[in-house]
Each structure stands twice: as C-alpha cells, then as structure tokens.
PDB file of C-alpha atoms in Angstrom:
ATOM      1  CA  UNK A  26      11.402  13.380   8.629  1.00  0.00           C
ATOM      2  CA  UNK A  27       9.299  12.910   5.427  1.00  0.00           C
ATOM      3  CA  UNK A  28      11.422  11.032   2.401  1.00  0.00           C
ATOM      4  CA  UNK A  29       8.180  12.025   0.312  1.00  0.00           C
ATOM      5  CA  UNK A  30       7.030  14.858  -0.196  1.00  0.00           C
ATOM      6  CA  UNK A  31       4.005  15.721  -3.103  1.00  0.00           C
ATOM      7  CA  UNK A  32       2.844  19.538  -3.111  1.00  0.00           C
ATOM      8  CA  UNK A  33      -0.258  20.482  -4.913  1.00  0.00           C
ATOM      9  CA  UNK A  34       0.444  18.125  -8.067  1.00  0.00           C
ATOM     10  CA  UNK A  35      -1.995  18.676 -10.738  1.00  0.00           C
ATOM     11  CA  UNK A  36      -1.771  15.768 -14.097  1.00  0.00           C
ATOM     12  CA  UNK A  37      -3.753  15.828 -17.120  1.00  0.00           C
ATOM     13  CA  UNK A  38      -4.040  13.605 -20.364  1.00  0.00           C
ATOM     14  CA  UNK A  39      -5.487  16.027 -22.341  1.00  0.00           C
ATOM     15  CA  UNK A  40      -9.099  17.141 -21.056  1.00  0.00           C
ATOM     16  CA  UNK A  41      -8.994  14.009 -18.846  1.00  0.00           C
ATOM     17  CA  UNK A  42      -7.424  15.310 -15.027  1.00  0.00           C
ATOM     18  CA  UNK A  43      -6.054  12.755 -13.302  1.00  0.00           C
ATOM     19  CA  UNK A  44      -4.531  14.617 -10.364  1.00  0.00           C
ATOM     20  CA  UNK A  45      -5.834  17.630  -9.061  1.00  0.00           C
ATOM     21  CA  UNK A  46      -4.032  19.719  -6.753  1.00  0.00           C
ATOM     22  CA  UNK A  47      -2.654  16.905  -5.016  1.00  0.00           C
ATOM     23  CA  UNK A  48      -0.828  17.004  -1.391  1.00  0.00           C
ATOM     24  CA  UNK A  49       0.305  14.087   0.642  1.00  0.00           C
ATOM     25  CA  UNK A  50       3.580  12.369   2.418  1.00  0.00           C
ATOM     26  CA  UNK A  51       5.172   9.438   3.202  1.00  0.00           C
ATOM     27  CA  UNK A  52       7.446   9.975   6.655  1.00  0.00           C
ATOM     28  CA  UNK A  53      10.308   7.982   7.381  1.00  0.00           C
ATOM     29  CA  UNK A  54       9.504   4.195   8.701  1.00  0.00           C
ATOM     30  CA  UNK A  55       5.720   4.275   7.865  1.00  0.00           C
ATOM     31  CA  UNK A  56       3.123   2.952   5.381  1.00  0.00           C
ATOM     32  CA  UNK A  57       1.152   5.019   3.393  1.00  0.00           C
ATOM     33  CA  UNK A  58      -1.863   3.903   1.429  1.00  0.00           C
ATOM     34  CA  UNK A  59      -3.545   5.682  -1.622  1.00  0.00           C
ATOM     35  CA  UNK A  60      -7.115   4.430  -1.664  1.00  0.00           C
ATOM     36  CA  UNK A  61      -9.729   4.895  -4.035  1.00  0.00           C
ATOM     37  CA  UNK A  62     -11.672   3.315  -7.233  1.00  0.00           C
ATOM     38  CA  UNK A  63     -10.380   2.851 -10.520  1.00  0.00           C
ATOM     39  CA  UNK A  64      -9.713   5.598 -11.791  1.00  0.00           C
ATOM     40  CA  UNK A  65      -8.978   7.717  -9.141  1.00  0.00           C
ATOM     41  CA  UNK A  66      -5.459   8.457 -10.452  1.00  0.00           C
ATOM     42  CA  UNK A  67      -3.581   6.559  -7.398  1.00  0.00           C
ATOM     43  CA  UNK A  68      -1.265   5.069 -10.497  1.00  0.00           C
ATOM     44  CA  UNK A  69      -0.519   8.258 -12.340  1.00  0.00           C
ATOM     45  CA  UNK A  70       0.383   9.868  -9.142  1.00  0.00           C
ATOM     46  CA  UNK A  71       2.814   7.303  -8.035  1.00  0.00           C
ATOM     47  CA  UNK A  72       4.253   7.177 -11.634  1.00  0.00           C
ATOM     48  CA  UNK A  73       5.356  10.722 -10.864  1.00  0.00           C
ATOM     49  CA  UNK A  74       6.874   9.761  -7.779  1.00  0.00           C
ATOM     50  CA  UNK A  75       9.303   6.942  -9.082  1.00  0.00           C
ATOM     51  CA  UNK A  76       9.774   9.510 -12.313  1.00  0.00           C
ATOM     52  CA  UNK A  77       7.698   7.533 -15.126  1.00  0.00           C
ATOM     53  CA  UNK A  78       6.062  10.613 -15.901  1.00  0.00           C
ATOM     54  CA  UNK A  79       6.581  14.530 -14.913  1.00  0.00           C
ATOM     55  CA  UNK A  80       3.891  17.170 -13.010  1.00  0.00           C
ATOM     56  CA  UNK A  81       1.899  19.545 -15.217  1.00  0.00           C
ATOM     57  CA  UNK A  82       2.407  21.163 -11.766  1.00  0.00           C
ATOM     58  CA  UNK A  83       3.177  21.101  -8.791  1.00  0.00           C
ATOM     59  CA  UNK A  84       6.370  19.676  -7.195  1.00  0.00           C
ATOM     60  CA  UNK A  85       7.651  15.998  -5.505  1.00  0.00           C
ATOM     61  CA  UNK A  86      10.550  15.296  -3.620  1.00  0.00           C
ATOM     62  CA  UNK A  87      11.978  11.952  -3.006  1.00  0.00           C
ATOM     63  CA  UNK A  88      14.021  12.367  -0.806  1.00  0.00           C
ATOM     64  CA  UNK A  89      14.878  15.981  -0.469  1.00  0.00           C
ATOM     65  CA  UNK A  90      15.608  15.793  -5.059  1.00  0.00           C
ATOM     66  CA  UNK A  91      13.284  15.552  -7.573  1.00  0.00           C
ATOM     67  CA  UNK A  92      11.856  12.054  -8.726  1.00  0.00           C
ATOM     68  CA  UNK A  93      14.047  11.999 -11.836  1.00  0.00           C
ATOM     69  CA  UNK A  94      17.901  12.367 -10.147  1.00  0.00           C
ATOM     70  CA  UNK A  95      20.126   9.566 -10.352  1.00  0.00           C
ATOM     71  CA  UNK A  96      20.701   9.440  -7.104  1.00  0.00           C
ATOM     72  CA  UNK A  97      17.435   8.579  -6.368  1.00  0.00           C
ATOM     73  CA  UNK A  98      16.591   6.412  -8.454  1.00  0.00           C
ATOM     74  CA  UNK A  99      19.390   4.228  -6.778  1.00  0.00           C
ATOM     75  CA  UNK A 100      17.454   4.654  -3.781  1.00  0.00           C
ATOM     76  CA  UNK A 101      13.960   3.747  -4.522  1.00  0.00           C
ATOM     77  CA  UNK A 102      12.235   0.258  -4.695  1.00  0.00           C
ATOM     78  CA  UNK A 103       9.170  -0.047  -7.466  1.00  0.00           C
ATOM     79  CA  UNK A 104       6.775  -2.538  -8.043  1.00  0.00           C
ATOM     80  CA  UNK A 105       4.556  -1.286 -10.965  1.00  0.00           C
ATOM     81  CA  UNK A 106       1.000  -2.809 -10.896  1.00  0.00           C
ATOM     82  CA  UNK A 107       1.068  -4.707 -14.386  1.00  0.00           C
ATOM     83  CA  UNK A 108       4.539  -6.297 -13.995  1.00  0.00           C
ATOM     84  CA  UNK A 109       6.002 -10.104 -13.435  1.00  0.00           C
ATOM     85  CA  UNK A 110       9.473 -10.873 -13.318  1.00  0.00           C
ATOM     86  CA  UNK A 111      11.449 -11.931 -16.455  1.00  0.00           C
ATOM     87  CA  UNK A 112      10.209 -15.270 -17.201  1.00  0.00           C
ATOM     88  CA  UNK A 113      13.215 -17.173 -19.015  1.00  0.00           C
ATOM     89  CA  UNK A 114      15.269 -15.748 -15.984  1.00  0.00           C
ATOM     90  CA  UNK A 115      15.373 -17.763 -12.985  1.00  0.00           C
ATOM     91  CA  UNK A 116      14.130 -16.092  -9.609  1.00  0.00           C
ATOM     92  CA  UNK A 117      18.280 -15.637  -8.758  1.00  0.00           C
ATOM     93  CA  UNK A 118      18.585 -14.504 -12.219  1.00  0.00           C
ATOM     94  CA  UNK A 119      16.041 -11.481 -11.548  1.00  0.00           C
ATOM     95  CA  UNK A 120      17.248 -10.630  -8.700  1.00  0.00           C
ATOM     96  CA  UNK A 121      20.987 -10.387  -9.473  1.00  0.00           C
ATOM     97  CA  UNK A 122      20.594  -8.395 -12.832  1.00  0.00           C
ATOM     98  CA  UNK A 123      18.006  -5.963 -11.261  1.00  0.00           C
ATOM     99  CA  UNK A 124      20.855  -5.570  -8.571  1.00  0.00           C
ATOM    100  CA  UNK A 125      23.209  -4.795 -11.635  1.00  0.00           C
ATOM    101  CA  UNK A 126      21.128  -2.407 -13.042  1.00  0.00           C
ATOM    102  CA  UNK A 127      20.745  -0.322 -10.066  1.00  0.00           C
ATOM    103  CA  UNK A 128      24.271   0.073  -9.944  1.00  0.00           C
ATOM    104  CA  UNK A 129      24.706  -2.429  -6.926  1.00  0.00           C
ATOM    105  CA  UNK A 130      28.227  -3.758  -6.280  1.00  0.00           C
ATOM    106  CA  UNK A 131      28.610  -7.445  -6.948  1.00  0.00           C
ATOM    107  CA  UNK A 132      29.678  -8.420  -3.333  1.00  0.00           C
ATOM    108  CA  UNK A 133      26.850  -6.834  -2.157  1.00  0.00           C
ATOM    109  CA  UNK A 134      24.401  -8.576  -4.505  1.00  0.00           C
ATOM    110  CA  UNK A 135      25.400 -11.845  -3.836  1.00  0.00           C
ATOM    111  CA  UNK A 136      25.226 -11.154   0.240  1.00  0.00           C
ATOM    112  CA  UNK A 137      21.965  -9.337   0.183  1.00  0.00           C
ATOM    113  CA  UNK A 138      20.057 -11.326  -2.246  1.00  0.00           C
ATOM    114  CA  UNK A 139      21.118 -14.916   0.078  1.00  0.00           C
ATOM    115  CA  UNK A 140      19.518 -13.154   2.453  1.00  0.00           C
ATOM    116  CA  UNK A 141      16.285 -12.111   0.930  1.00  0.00           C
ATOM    117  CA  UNK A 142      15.581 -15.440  -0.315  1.00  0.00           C
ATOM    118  CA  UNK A 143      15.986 -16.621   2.700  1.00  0.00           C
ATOM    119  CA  UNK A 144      13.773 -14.108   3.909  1.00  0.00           C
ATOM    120  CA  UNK A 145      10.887 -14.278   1.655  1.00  0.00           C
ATOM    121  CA  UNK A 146      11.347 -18.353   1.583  1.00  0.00           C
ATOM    122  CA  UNK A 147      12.379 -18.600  -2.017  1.00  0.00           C
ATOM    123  CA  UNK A 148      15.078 -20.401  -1.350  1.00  0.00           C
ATOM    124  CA  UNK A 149      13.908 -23.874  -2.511  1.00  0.00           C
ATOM    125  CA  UNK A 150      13.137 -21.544  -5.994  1.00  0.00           C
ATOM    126  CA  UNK A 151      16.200 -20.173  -6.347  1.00  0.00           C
ATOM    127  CA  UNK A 152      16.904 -21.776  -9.803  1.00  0.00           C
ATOM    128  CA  UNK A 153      13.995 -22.117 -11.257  1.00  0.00           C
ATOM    129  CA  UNK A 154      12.308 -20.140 -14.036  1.00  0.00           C
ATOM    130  CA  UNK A 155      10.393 -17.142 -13.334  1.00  0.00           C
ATOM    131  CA  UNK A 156       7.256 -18.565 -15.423  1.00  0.00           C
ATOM    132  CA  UNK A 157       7.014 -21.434 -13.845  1.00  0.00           C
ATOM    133  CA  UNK A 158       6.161 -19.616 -10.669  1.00  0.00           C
ATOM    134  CA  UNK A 159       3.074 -19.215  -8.750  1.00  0.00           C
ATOM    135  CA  UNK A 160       1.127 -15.861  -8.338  1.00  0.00           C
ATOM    136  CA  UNK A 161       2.681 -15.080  -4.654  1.00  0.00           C
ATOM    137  CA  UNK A 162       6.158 -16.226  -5.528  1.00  0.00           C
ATOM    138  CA  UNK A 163       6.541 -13.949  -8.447  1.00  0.00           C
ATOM    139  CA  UNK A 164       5.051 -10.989  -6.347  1.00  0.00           C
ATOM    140  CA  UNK A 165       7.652 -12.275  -3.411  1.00  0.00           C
ATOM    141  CA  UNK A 166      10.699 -12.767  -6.398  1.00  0.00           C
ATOM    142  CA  UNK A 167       9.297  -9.093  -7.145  1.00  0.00           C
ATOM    143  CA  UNK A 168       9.763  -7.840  -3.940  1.00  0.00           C
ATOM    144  CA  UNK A 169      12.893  -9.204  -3.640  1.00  0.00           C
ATOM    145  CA  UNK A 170      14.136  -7.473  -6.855  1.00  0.00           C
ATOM    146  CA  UNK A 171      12.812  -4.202  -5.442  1.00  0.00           C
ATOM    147  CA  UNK A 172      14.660  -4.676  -2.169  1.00  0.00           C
ATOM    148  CA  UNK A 173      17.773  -5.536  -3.552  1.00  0.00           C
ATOM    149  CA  UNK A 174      19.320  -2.156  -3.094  1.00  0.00           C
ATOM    150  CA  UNK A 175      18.253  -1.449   0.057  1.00  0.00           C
ATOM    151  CA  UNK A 176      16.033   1.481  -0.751  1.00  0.00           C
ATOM    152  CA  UNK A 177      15.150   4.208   1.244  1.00  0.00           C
ATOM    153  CA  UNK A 178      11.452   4.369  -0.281  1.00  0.00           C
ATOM    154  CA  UNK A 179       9.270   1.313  -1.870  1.00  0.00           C
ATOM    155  CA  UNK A 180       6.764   1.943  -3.741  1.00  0.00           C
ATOM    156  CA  UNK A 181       3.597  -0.785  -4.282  1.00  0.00           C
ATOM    157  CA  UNK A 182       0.911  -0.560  -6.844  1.00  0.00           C
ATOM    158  CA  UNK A 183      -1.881  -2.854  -6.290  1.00  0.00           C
ATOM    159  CA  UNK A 184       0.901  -5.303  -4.355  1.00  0.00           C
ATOM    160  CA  UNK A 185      -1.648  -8.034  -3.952  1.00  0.00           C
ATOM    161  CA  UNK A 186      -3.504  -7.676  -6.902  1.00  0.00           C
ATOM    162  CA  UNK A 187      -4.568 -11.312  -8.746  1.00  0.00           C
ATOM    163  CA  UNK A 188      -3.652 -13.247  -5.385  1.00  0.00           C
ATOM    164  CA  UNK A 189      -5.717 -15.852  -3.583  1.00  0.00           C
ATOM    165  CA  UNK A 190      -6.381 -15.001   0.279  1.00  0.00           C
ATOM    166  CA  UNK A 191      -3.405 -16.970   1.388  1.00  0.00           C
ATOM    167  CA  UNK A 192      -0.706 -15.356  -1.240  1.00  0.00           C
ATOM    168  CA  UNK A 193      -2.183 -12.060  -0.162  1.00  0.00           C
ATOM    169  CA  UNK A 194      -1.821 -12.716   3.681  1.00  0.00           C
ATOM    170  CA  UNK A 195       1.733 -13.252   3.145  1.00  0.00           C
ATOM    171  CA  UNK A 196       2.531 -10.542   0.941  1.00  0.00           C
ATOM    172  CA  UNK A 197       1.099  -8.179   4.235  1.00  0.00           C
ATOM    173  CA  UNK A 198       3.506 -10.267   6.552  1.00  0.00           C
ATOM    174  CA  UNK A 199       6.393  -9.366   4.365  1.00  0.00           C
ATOM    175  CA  UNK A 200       5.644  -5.613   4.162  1.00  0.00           C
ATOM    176  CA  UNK A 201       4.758  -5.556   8.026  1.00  0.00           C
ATOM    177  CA  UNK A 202       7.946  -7.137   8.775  1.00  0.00           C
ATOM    178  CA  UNK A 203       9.711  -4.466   6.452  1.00  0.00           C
ATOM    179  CA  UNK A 204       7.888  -1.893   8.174  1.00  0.00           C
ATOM    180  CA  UNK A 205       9.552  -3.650  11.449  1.00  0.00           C
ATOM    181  CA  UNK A 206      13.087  -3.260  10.092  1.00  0.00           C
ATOM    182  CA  UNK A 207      12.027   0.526   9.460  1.00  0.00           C
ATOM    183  CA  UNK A 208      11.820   1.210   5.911  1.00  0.00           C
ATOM    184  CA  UNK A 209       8.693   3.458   3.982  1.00  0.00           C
ATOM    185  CA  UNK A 210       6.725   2.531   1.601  1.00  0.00           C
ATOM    186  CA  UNK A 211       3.874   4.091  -0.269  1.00  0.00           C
ATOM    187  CA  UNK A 212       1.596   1.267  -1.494  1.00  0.00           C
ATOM    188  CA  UNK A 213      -2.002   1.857  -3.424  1.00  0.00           C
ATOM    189  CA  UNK A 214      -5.133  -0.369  -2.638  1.00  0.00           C
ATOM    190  CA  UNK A 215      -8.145  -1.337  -3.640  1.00  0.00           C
ATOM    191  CA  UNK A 216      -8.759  -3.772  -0.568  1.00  0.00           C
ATOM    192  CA  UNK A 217     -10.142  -1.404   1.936  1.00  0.00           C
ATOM    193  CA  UNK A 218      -9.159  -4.538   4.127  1.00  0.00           C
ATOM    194  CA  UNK A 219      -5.341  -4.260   3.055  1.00  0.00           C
ATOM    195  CA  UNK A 220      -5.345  -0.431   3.983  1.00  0.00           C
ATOM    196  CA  UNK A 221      -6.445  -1.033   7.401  1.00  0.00           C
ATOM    197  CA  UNK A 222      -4.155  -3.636   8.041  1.00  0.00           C
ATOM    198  CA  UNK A 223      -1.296  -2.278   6.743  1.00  0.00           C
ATOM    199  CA  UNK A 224      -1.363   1.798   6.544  1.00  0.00           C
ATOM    200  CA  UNK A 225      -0.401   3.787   9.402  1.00  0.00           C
ATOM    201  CA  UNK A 226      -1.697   6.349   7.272  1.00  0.00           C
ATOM    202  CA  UNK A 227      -4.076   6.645   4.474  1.00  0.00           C
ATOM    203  CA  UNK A 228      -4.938   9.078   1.866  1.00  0.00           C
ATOM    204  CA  UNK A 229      -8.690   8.673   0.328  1.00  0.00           C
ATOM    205  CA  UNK A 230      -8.114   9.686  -3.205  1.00  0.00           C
ATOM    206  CA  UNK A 231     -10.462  10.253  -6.018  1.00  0.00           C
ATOM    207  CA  UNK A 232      -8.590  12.653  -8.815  1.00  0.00           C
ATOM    208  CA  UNK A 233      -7.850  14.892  -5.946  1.00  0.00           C
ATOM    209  CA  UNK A 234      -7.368  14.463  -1.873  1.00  0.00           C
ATOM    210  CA  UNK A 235     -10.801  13.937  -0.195  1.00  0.00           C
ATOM    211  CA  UNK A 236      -9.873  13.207   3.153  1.00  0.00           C
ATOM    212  CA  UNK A 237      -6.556  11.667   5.149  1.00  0.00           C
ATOM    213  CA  UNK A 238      -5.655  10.154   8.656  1.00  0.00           C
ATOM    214  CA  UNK A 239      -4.957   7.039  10.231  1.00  0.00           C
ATOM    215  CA  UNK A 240      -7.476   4.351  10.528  1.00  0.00           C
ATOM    216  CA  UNK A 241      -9.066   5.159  13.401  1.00  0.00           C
ATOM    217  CA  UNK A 242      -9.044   8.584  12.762  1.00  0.00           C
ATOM    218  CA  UNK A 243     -11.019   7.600   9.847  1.00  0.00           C
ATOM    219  CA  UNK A 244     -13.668   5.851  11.536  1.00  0.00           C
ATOM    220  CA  UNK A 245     -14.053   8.071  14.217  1.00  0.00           C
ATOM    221  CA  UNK A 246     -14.753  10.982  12.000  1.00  0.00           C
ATOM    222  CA  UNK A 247     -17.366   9.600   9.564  1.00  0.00           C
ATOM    223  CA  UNK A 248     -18.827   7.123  11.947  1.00  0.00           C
ATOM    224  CA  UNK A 249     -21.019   8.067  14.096  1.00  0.00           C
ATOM    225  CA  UNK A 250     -22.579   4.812  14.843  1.00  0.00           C
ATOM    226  CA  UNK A 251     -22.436   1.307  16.296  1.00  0.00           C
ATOM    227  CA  UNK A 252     -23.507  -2.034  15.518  1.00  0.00           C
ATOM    228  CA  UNK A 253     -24.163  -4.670  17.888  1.00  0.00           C
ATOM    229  CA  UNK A 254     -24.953  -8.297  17.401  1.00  0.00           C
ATOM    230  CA  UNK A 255     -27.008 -10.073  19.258  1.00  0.00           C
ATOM    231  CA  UNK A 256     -25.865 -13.805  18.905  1.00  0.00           C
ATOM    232  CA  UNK A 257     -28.776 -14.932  21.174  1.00  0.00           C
ATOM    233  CA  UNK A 258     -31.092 -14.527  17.881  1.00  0.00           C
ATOM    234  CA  UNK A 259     -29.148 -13.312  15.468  1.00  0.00           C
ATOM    235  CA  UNK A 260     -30.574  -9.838  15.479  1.00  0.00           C
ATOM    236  CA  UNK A 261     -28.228  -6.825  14.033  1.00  0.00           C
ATOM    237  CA  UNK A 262     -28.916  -3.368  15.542  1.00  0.00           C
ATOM    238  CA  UNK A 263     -27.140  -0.314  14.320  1.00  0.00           C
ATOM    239  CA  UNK A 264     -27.018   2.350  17.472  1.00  0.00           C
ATOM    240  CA  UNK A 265     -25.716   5.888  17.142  1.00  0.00           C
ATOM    241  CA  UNK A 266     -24.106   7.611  20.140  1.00  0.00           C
ATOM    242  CA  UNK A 267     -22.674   6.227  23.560  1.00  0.00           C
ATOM    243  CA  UNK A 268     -25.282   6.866  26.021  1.00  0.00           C
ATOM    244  CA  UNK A 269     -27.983   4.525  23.609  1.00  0.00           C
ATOM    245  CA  UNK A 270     -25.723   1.937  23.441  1.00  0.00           C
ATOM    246  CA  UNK A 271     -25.251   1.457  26.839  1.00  0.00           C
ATOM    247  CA  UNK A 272     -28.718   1.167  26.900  1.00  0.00           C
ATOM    248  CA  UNK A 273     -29.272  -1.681  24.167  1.00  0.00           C
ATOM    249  CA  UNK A 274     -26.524  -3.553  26.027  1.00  0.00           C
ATOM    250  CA  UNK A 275     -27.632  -3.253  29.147  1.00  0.00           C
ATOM    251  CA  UNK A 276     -30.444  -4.885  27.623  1.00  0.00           C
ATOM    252  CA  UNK A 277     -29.140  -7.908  26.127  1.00  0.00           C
ATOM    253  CA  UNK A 278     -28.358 -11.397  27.790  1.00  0.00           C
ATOM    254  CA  UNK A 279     -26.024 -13.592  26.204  1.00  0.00           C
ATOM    255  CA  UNK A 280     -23.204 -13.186  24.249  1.00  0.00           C
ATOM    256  CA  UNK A 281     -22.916 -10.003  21.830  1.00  0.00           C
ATOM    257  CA  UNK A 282     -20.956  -8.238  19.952  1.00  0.00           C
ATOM    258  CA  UNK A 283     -20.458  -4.173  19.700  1.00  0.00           C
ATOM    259  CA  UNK A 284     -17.880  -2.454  16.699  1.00  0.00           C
ATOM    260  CA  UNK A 285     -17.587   0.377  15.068  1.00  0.00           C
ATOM    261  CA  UNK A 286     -18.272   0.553  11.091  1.00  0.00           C
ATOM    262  CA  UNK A 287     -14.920  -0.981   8.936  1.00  0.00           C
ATOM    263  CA  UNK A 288     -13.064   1.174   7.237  1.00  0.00           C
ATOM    264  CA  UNK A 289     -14.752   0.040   3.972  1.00  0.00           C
ATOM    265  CA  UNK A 290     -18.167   0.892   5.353  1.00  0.00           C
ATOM    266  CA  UNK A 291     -16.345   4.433   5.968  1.00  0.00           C
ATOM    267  CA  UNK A 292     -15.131   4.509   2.402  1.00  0.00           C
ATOM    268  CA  UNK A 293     -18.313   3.933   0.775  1.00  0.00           C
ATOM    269  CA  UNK A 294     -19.712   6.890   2.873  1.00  0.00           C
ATOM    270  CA  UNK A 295     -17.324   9.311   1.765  1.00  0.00           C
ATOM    271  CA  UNK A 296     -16.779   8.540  -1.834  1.00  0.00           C
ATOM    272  CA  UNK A 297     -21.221   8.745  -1.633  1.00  0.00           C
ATOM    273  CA  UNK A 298     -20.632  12.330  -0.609  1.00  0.00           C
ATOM    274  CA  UNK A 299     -18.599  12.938  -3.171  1.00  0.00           C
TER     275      UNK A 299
END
C-alpha cells in the first residue's frame, strides 16, 4: 500500500522549472530518499507533498487526499530543512504546543511525549531552553515535535544537515528504529552515504526523475566494475567483469579486499551522463 503517491508533477517559478514531470512513491513502512545536488528541486517537491505549495500539474496523494486536507495534515510529520525549534520554549515546551496545534488531545500529549523523550534521550533536557541546545538535540527535540501525533508519513529535508559525524550517526539510529516500529518517511539527502544507509528506496533526482531502485539495484546497474585492494603493497586495481576478477585474485597472496563502486561513485556517474 503506497501512503504517497506523486504523478507526473511539473513546478515552475517563472521560467525557472523545478519539477518536471515528476513520478515517485513512498509505500507503507519504508524509507524513501530524494537524492540529488542543489538545486535539483528535492525541496520544492516535498513542499508540495506536506502542502506548502500547490502543482502547476500533476497530482499527489497523501494518503489516498490531496496534500492540503485537514485530515492530513493531522497525519503527517515535517521537518523543513531551515528550521530549529522555538528557542525561548523549553524542549517540553515545543513539544507539547506542537502537539496542541495538531489538534492532539491533552492526555495523549502528555503520555506520548514522556515517551519520546525517553526515547530520543532528552530526558535530562526536558526543561531547558531550546537555544541553549546542541545541533543533534534540537534536530532530536525536532523529531520529537514531528512525532508527536503519531503520523502516518514523516517527511525529512536535509535531516542531518549542519551535524558533526556523531550527531548525524544518531539521527540514522532514530529513523532506523522508526522504520523498525513501521512508520514511512520520505527524507532528502545530500550524503550519498545517508541514502545508502538508510533508503530502502531511492529516487536520483535532478529537476526531473533520472533513475530509481534500491541500493543495490543501483550499483548493479551502473557498475560494471570492481575494485580490489591489494594490502600486501597497497596497490588499487579497478577490474570489470567476473571471470577477470577471479583471475587478479587468484593472483594475489595476502590479504585483499574486492567491492563494488559506493553508491556515491554511482551517483557521480549518472548525474555525468546527464
């Protein structure tokens, strides 16, 4: 079952297309990534999905109802790409009012919001001030704001954006242990790293829809070659096709390495042929 569903969007500002004939999905309990450069229009397009902006054309469905019903809105959990949490608001503070606003009862606030602090380990921060937070704690105090209604969808933009490698790391344990408990989310990247860690799918995206699969399907179908390290003396070779890498292996004595090309080396290819 798909809870997102984007059919052949097309989004201008004025001569300047930012989507073009745009198709893609997000089914239910899996991450989908939106990868591409700046500029690619992975921001405008998910702005149309939480119902920032409208289609030129085209159609999405959230859920079975267009982006702007109330019900859905009530449903969905956004984390824009240029937003903190209010800073003269204490991390409980954000979380309860953002519960209010989405139309959550009060019981349920208070039980659900115990329990994502707990959660994302922001207990210890309940009470204090949102600006006086670190980097990862506002992104985890914004998660937890998203969450608070238990949405069917979240949607991510550039979730790890401005963290160090450790606040990043546990911003992907959060979302995989989301993913765990079932829900979908739709998150755009940058990282080629963070797609391939965390998308079960992902759409390459530049204006329009270049290419789309998992991971692996990715690799396998614009890689065509291996590269094997040689840790005896350091030497790199890069081998294309099975039967000649048996052969260099065969070959070698010591310990070595053999993988296939990383998804950003796959990247790179296809947004050259482009």
């Amino acid at each position: 079952m798909s809870v997102l569903e984007v059919r052949n969007v097309w989004k201008s500002y004025g001569k300047l297309i930012a989507n073009e004939d745009v198709s893609m999905d997000v089914k239910e309990g899996e991450i989908v990534a939106l990868l591409g450069p700046n500029g690619a229009g992975k921001t405008t397009l998910v702005k149309q999905v939480y119902g920032e902006i409208t289609p030129d054309r085209g159609e999405i469905r959230v859920l079975g109802k267009k982006p702007g019903d109330r019900h859905v809105k009530k449903l969905l959990g956004v984390i824009p790409q240029e937003c903190e949490p209010y800073g003269d608001l204490s991390v409980w503070d954000n979380i309860y009012y953002m519960g209010k606003l989405k139309g959550v009862e009060k019981d349920s606030i208070k039980a659900k919001g115990e329990e994502l602090l707990r959660e994302l380990g922001l207990t210890g921060k309940r009470d204090t001030l949102a600006r006086e937070l670190s980097g990862g704690l506002k992104r985890k105090t914004l998660i937890a704001m998203a969450l608070i209604n238990d949405p069917k969808l979240l949607i991510l933009d550039e979730p790890t954006t401005g963290l160090d490698a450790e606040g990043r790391r546990e911003v992907w344990k959060i979302l995989l242990d989301m993913k765990k408990q079932g829900r979908s989310m739709l998150l755009t990247t940058h990282y080629l790293d963070e797609a391939e860690r965390l998308a079960d799918r992902i759409f390459f995206l530049n204006k329009r829809v270049i290419d789309q699969g998992t991971p692996a399907q990715m690799k396998e179908k614009f890689a065509d070659w291996y590269e094997v390290i040689d840790y005896t003396n350091g030497k790199v070779y890069k081998v294309k096709g099975e039967e000649e890498l048996k052969k260099v292996v065969l070959g070698l004595r010591g310990k070595f390495e053999v993988r296939m090309p990383s998804l950003e080396e796959v990247y790179l290819e296809v947004i050259k042929s482009e």
